[in-house]
Each structure stands twice: as C-alpha cells, then as structure tokens.
C-alpha cells in the first residue's frame, strides 16, 4: 500500500465514520486492511507515517488556511485510537 492509498483510505474511512457518508468510504474490508497494514509497520515508521498524514491533512499551512488545525488532528487521533490504528 502506498502512502497515497493509505492516506486516501484513512481520510475516507474517517469521513464516513464522522458522518460524511456521501464523501466517505464505507468499506469494512478496507478498514481491516488499513489496521493490519499499520500494525505491521515498525513503530517508528508507523509514527512517521501517521505524523505525515496529520501534517498533510490538518496541520500544513495550506490546510490551516482552509480552516483545519490541531483540534481536527486531535479528533482524528481519538478516532484512530478507537479503530486500533495507533
């Protein structure tokens, strides 16, 4: 799984679970694949990958200008922990 595929899956699964059913992804097989993929990564690589996702999705200057920020990253982290992704 490439970073782009992983990041698309993480974004889509979270969107669906957060109530954006039109733009989200409802695919339980994909959810299991993402959980397994992240679980198989070495700890440092998993932390780097999740950190890059959070930066690109919520914390980089372009996304902050669009209205995203640390609170959004925090909400995503709470969701991800509940999914067993961390």
XYZ file of N, CA, C and O in Angstrom:
344
model
N 0.856 -1.171 0.000
C 0.000 0.000 0.000
C 0.903 1.235 0.000
O 1.795 1.347 0.829
N 0.662 2.134 -0.921
C 1.438 3.378 -0.960
C 0.904 4.352 0.085
O -0.221 4.200 0.586
N 1.703 5.377 0.381
C 1.234 6.414 1.308
C -0.034 7.070 0.777
O -0.971 7.328 1.535
N -0.072 7.347 -0.530
C -1.266 7.975 -1.111
C -2.499 7.105 -0.919
O -3.579 7.607 -0.563
N -2.379 5.810 -1.150
C -3.515 4.895 -0.964
C -3.925 4.846 0.500
O -5.117 4.865 0.821
N -2.938 4.751 1.381
C -3.219 4.720 2.815
C -3.901 5.998 3.256
O -4.921 5.959 3.960
N -3.372 7.150 2.836
C -3.926 8.432 3.257
C -5.339 8.624 2.725
O -6.212 9.134 3.429
N -5.591 8.191 1.496
C -6.953 8.251 0.952
C -7.897 7.382 1.765
O -9.037 7.774 2.060
N -7.435 6.185 2.132
C -8.261 5.270 2.923
C -8.538 5.856 4.307
O -9.685 5.847 4.781
N -7.508 6.378 4.967
C -7.685 6.968 6.297
C -8.654 8.142 6.252
O -9.528 8.271 7.119
N -8.500 8.982 5.250
C -9.379 10.141 5.109
C -10.813 9.705 4.845
O -11.757 10.207 5.471
N -10.997 8.765 3.944
C -12.340 8.321 3.578
C -13.054 7.573 4.692
O -14.251 7.787 4.929
N -12.331 6.707 5.376
C -12.942 5.960 6.488
C -13.343 6.912 7.613
O -14.437 6.799 8.178
N -12.461 7.854 7.925
C -12.765 8.826 8.967
C -13.952 9.695 8.565
O -14.846 9.955 9.381
N -13.962 10.129 7.320
C -15.071 10.970 6.849
C -16.399 10.244 7.019
O -17.371 10.821 7.508
N -16.439 8.990 6.623
C -17.683 8.221 6.738
C -18.089 8.084 8.206
O -19.248 8.326 8.562
N -17.125 7.694 9.037
C -17.432 7.496 10.454
C -17.824 8.797 11.145
O -18.523 8.782 12.154
N -17.399 9.924 10.590
C -17.717 11.230 11.166
C -19.032 11.803 10.643
O -19.405 12.915 10.996
N -19.698 11.050 9.788
C -20.994 11.489 9.303
C -21.032 11.970 7.873
O -22.098 12.301 7.363
N -19.885 12.023 7.212
C -19.852 12.443 5.802
C -20.033 11.218 4.913
O -19.112 10.779 4.234
N -21.244 10.675 4.935
C -21.484 9.416 4.224
C -21.412 9.583 2.707
O -21.129 8.625 1.995
N -21.644 10.788 2.202
C -21.554 10.992 0.755
C -20.116 10.993 0.263
O -19.821 10.480 -0.814
N -19.217 11.590 1.022
C -17.826 11.686 0.585
C -16.928 10.663 1.266
O -15.760 10.528 0.905
N -17.448 9.959 2.239
C -16.650 8.984 2.966
C -16.633 7.625 2.307
O -17.241 7.405 1.259
N -15.891 6.719 2.934
C -15.764 5.349 2.442
C -16.329 4.411 3.490
O -15.872 4.400 4.640
N -17.315 3.618 3.087
C -17.860 2.582 3.968
C -17.432 1.237 3.389
O -18.083 0.683 2.513
N -16.287 0.759 3.868
C -15.699 -0.473 3.349
C -14.973 -1.158 4.496
O -13.847 -0.792 4.844
N -15.629 -2.137 5.093
C -15.061 -2.791 6.275
C -13.834 -3.626 5.936
O -12.939 -3.775 6.767
N -13.750 -4.157 4.734
C -12.554 -4.889 4.319
C -11.365 -3.923 4.229
O -10.269 -4.239 4.703
N -11.578 -2.758 3.659
C -10.526 -1.752 3.595
C -10.096 -1.342 4.997
O -8.898 -1.199 5.272
N -11.050 -1.181 5.893
C -10.727 -0.820 7.289
C -9.802 -1.870 7.901
O -8.780 -1.544 8.511
N -10.128 -3.146 7.705
C -9.295 -4.220 8.242
C -7.908 -4.223 7.605
O -6.907 -4.473 8.280
N -7.849 -3.946 6.305
C -6.563 -3.894 5.607
C -5.697 -2.765 6.141
O -4.486 -2.934 6.325
N -6.314 -1.618 6.394
C -5.567 -0.462 6.909
C -5.054 -0.761 8.317
O -3.894 -0.489 8.629
N -5.892 -1.343 9.159
C -5.474 -1.697 10.514
C -4.301 -2.674 10.451
O -3.289 -2.492 11.142
N -4.414 -3.701 9.619
C -3.345 -4.696 9.501
C -2.071 -4.080 8.943
O -0.968 -4.364 9.428
N -2.214 -3.220 7.941
C -1.046 -2.584 7.331
C -0.286 -1.760 8.365
O 0.934 -1.870 8.492
N -1.004 -0.922 9.100
C -0.347 -0.081 10.095
C 0.241 -0.909 11.231
O 1.319 -0.597 11.737
N -0.443 -1.978 11.616
C 0.058 -2.833 12.692
C 1.357 -3.525 12.292
O 2.205 -3.808 13.157
N 1.527 -3.798 11.013
C 2.720 -4.490 10.537
C 3.925 -3.566 10.373
O 5.048 -4.043 10.196
N 3.715 -2.258 10.407
C 4.828 -1.321 10.270
C 5.635 -1.279 11.564
O 5.074 -1.374 12.664
N 6.949 -1.123 11.453
C 7.735 -0.882 12.672
C 7.213 0.378 13.373
O 6.721 1.302 12.720
N 7.354 0.428 14.680
C 6.789 1.541 15.464
C 7.214 2.903 14.939
O 6.380 3.794 14.784
N 8.505 3.091 14.667
C 8.974 4.390 14.201
C 8.366 4.733 12.847
O 7.925 5.871 12.631
N 8.289 3.768 11.958
C 7.699 4.010 10.642
C 6.226 4.343 10.763
O 5.731 5.245 10.074
N 5.506 3.658 11.650
C 4.086 3.953 11.861
C 3.912 5.371 12.389
O 3.070 6.126 11.907
N 4.749 5.769 13.352
C 4.663 7.126 13.898
C 4.963 8.165 12.832
O 4.283 9.194 12.745
N 5.970 7.902 12.011
C 6.302 8.835 10.934
C 5.169 8.929 9.920
O 4.823 10.030 9.460
N 4.585 7.799 9.565
C 3.508 7.766 8.573
C 2.282 8.499 9.082
O 1.690 9.319 8.370
N 1.883 8.220 10.316
C 0.717 8.902 10.897
C 1.008 10.390 11.053
O 0.145 11.231 10.770
N 2.221 10.730 11.462
C 2.583 12.138 11.587
C 2.526 12.873 10.258
O 2.019 13.999 10.179
N 2.994 12.218 9.194
C 2.928 12.828 7.866
C 1.480 13.012 7.431
O 1.111 14.055 6.888
N 0.636 12.000 7.685
C -0.781 12.119 7.352
C -1.405 13.309 8.078
O -2.097 14.122 7.463
N -1.154 13.412 9.374
C -1.725 14.515 10.153
C -1.233 15.862 9.645
O -2.013 16.813 9.550
N 0.051 15.954 9.319
C 0.593 17.200 8.792
C -0.112 17.576 7.493
O -0.593 18.696 7.345
N -0.170 16.622 6.569
C -0.741 16.906 5.258
C -2.241 17.183 5.320
O -2.761 18.000 4.576
N -2.945 16.502 6.212
C -4.400 16.598 6.259
C -4.904 17.769 7.099
O -5.935 18.362 6.769
N -4.186 18.089 8.179
C -4.727 19.051 9.143
C -3.797 20.197 9.548
O -4.281 21.225 10.021
N -2.489 20.025 9.410
C -1.578 20.957 10.059
C -0.688 21.767 9.128
O -0.088 22.749 9.574
N -0.563 21.378 7.873
C 0.286 22.149 6.963
C -0.370 23.510 6.696
O -1.581 23.669 6.854
N 0.417 24.514 6.323
C -0.139 25.863 6.136
C -1.345 25.911 5.190
O -2.306 26.644 5.459
N -1.307 25.141 4.123
C -2.421 25.160 3.168
C -3.723 24.695 3.814
O -4.795 25.236 3.538
N -3.628 23.674 4.658
C -4.827 23.152 5.306
C -5.299 24.072 6.430
O -6.506 24.207 6.657
N -4.373 24.707 7.129
C -4.754 25.653 8.185
C -5.532 26.814 7.586
O -6.550 27.244 8.142
N -5.101 27.306 6.437
C -5.816 28.391 5.752
C -7.231 27.946 5.390
O -8.159 28.759 5.368
N -7.410 26.647 5.131
C -8.733 26.113 4.793
C -9.600 25.897 6.033
O -10.754 25.491 5.926
N -9.044 26.131 7.219
C -9.835 26.033 8.434
C -9.517 24.833 9.309
O -10.139 24.643 10.350
N -8.570 24.008 8.917
C -8.182 22.852 9.731
C -7.111 23.261 10.722
O -6.511 24.319 10.609
N -6.866 22.400 11.723
C -5.843 22.717 12.702
C -5.693 21.629 13.743
O -6.180 20.505 13.569
N -5.040 21.956 14.847
C -4.760 20.974 15.890
C -6.008 20.286 16.452
O -5.968 19.090 16.764
N -7.102 20.992 16.571
C -8.321 20.361 17.106
C -8.808 19.253 16.176
O -9.263 18.202 16.638
N -8.686 19.472 14.872
C -9.078 18.442 13.903
C -8.139 17.247 13.982
O -8.588 16.094 13.918
N -6.851 17.513 14.128
C -5.880 16.430 14.273
C -6.174 15.634 15.546
O -6.113 14.398 15.550
N -6.536 16.330 16.610
C -6.872 15.665 17.877
C -8.096 14.760 17.720
O -8.098 13.618 18.191
N -9.110 15.265 17.053
C -10.310 14.443 16.814
C -9.968 13.209 15.987
O -10.455 12.113 16.259
N -9.133 13.382 14.961
C -8.739 12.242 14.126
C -7.962 11.233 14.960
O -8.197 10.030 14.851
N -7.066 11.715 15.808
C -6.280 10.800 16.658
C -7.182 10.008 17.609
O -6.952 8.816 17.830
N -8.202 10.657 18.169
C -9.138 9.934 19.028
C -9.854 8.844 18.247
O -10.024 7.722 18.727
N -10.303 9.186 17.021
C -10.952 8.190 16.156
C -9.989 7.051 15.835
O -10.348 5.883 15.954
N -8.754 7.395 15.437
C -7.778 6.390 15.047
C -7.457 5.447 16.214
O -7.339 4.231 16.013
N -7.345 5.983 17.420
C -7.090 5.135 18.578
C -8.231 4.157 18.800
O -8.004 2.978 19.102
N -9.455 4.617 18.615
C -10.607 3.746 18.763
C -10.710 2.666 17.693
O -11.341 1.625 17.903
N -10.070 2.908 16.557
C -10.061 1.937 15.460
C -8.900 0.965 15.568
O -8.781 0.039 14.762
N -8.013 1.164 16.545
C -6.831 0.322 16.667
C -5.756 0.650 15.649
O -4.940 -0.204 15.306
N -5.741 1.894 15.175
C -4.785 2.288 14.145
C -3.465 2.805 14.700
O -2.507 2.964 13.962
N -3.410 3.096 15.989
C -2.199 3.688 16.568
C -1.429 2.691 17.389
O -1.894 1.755 17.878
